[in-house]
Short mmCIF file of C-alpha atoms in Angstrom, two decimals:
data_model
loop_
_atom_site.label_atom_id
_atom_site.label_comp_id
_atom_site.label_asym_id
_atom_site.label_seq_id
_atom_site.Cartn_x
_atom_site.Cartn_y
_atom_site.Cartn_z
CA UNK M 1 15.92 -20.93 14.05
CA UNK M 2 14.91 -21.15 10.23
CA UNK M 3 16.90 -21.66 7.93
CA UNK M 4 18.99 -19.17 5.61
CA UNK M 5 16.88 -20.17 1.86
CA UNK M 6 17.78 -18.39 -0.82
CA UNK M 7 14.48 -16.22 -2.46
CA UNK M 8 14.47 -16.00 -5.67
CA UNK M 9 15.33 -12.98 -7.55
CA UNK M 10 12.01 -12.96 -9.47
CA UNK M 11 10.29 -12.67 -6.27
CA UNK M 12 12.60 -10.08 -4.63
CA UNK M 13 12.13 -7.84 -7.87
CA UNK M 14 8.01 -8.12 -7.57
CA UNK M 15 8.03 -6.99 -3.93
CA UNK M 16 10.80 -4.17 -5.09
CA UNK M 17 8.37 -3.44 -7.92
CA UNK M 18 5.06 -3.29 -5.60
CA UNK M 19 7.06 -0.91 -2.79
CA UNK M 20 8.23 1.52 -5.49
CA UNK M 21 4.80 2.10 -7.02
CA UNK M 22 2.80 2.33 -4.17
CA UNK M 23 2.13 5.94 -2.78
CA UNK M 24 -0.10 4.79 0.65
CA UNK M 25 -1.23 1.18 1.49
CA UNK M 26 0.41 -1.90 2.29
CA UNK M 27 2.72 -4.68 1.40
CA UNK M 28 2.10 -8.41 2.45
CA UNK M 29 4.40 -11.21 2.04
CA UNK M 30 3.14 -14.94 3.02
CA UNK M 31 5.87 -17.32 4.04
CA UNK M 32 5.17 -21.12 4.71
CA UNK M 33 7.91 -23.34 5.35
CA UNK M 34 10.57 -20.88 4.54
CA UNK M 35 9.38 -19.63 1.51
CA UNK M 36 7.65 -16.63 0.18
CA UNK M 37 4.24 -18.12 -1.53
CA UNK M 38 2.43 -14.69 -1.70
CA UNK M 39 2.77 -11.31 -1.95
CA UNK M 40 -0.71 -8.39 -1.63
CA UNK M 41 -0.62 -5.15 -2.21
CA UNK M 42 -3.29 -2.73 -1.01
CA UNK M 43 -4.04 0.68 -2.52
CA UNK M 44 -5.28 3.71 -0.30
CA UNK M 45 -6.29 6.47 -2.48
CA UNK M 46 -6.49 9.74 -0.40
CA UNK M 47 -8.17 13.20 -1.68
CA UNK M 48 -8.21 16.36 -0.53
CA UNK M 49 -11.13 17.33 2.40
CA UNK M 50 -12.47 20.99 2.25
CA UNK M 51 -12.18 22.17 6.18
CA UNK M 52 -15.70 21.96 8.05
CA UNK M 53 -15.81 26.24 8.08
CA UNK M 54 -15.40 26.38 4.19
CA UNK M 55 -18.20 23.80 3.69
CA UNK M 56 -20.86 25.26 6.22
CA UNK M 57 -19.70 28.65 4.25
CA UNK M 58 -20.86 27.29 1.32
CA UNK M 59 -24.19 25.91 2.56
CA UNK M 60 -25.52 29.34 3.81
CA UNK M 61 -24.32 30.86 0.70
CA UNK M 62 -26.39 28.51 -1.37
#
């Protein structure tokens, strides 16, 4: 069982920080020996797809 160490508030506020300004993606915390050495954030930007019938549309019309 590990043990109950306290994080630090600085850290607890970046991983707060990087899950309220992220729309899609992820969140990754490292731990070794009980504490939190890194934190990643990954970005997923999505756009809108035109459907497959509007795009073949537009390649006859052209």
């Amino acid at each position: 069982m590990a043990s109950k160490t306290k994080i630090d508030q600085a850290v607890i506020d970046k991983i707060v920080s990087f899950l309220e300004n992220i729309e899609y993606g992820t969140v990754q915390i490292t731990v070794h020996d009980s504490q939190v050495t890194q934190i990643e954030k990954g970005e997923k930007y999505r756009f809108a797809m035109k459907k497959s019938n509007e795009r073949l549309k537009n390649l006859n019309t052209n």
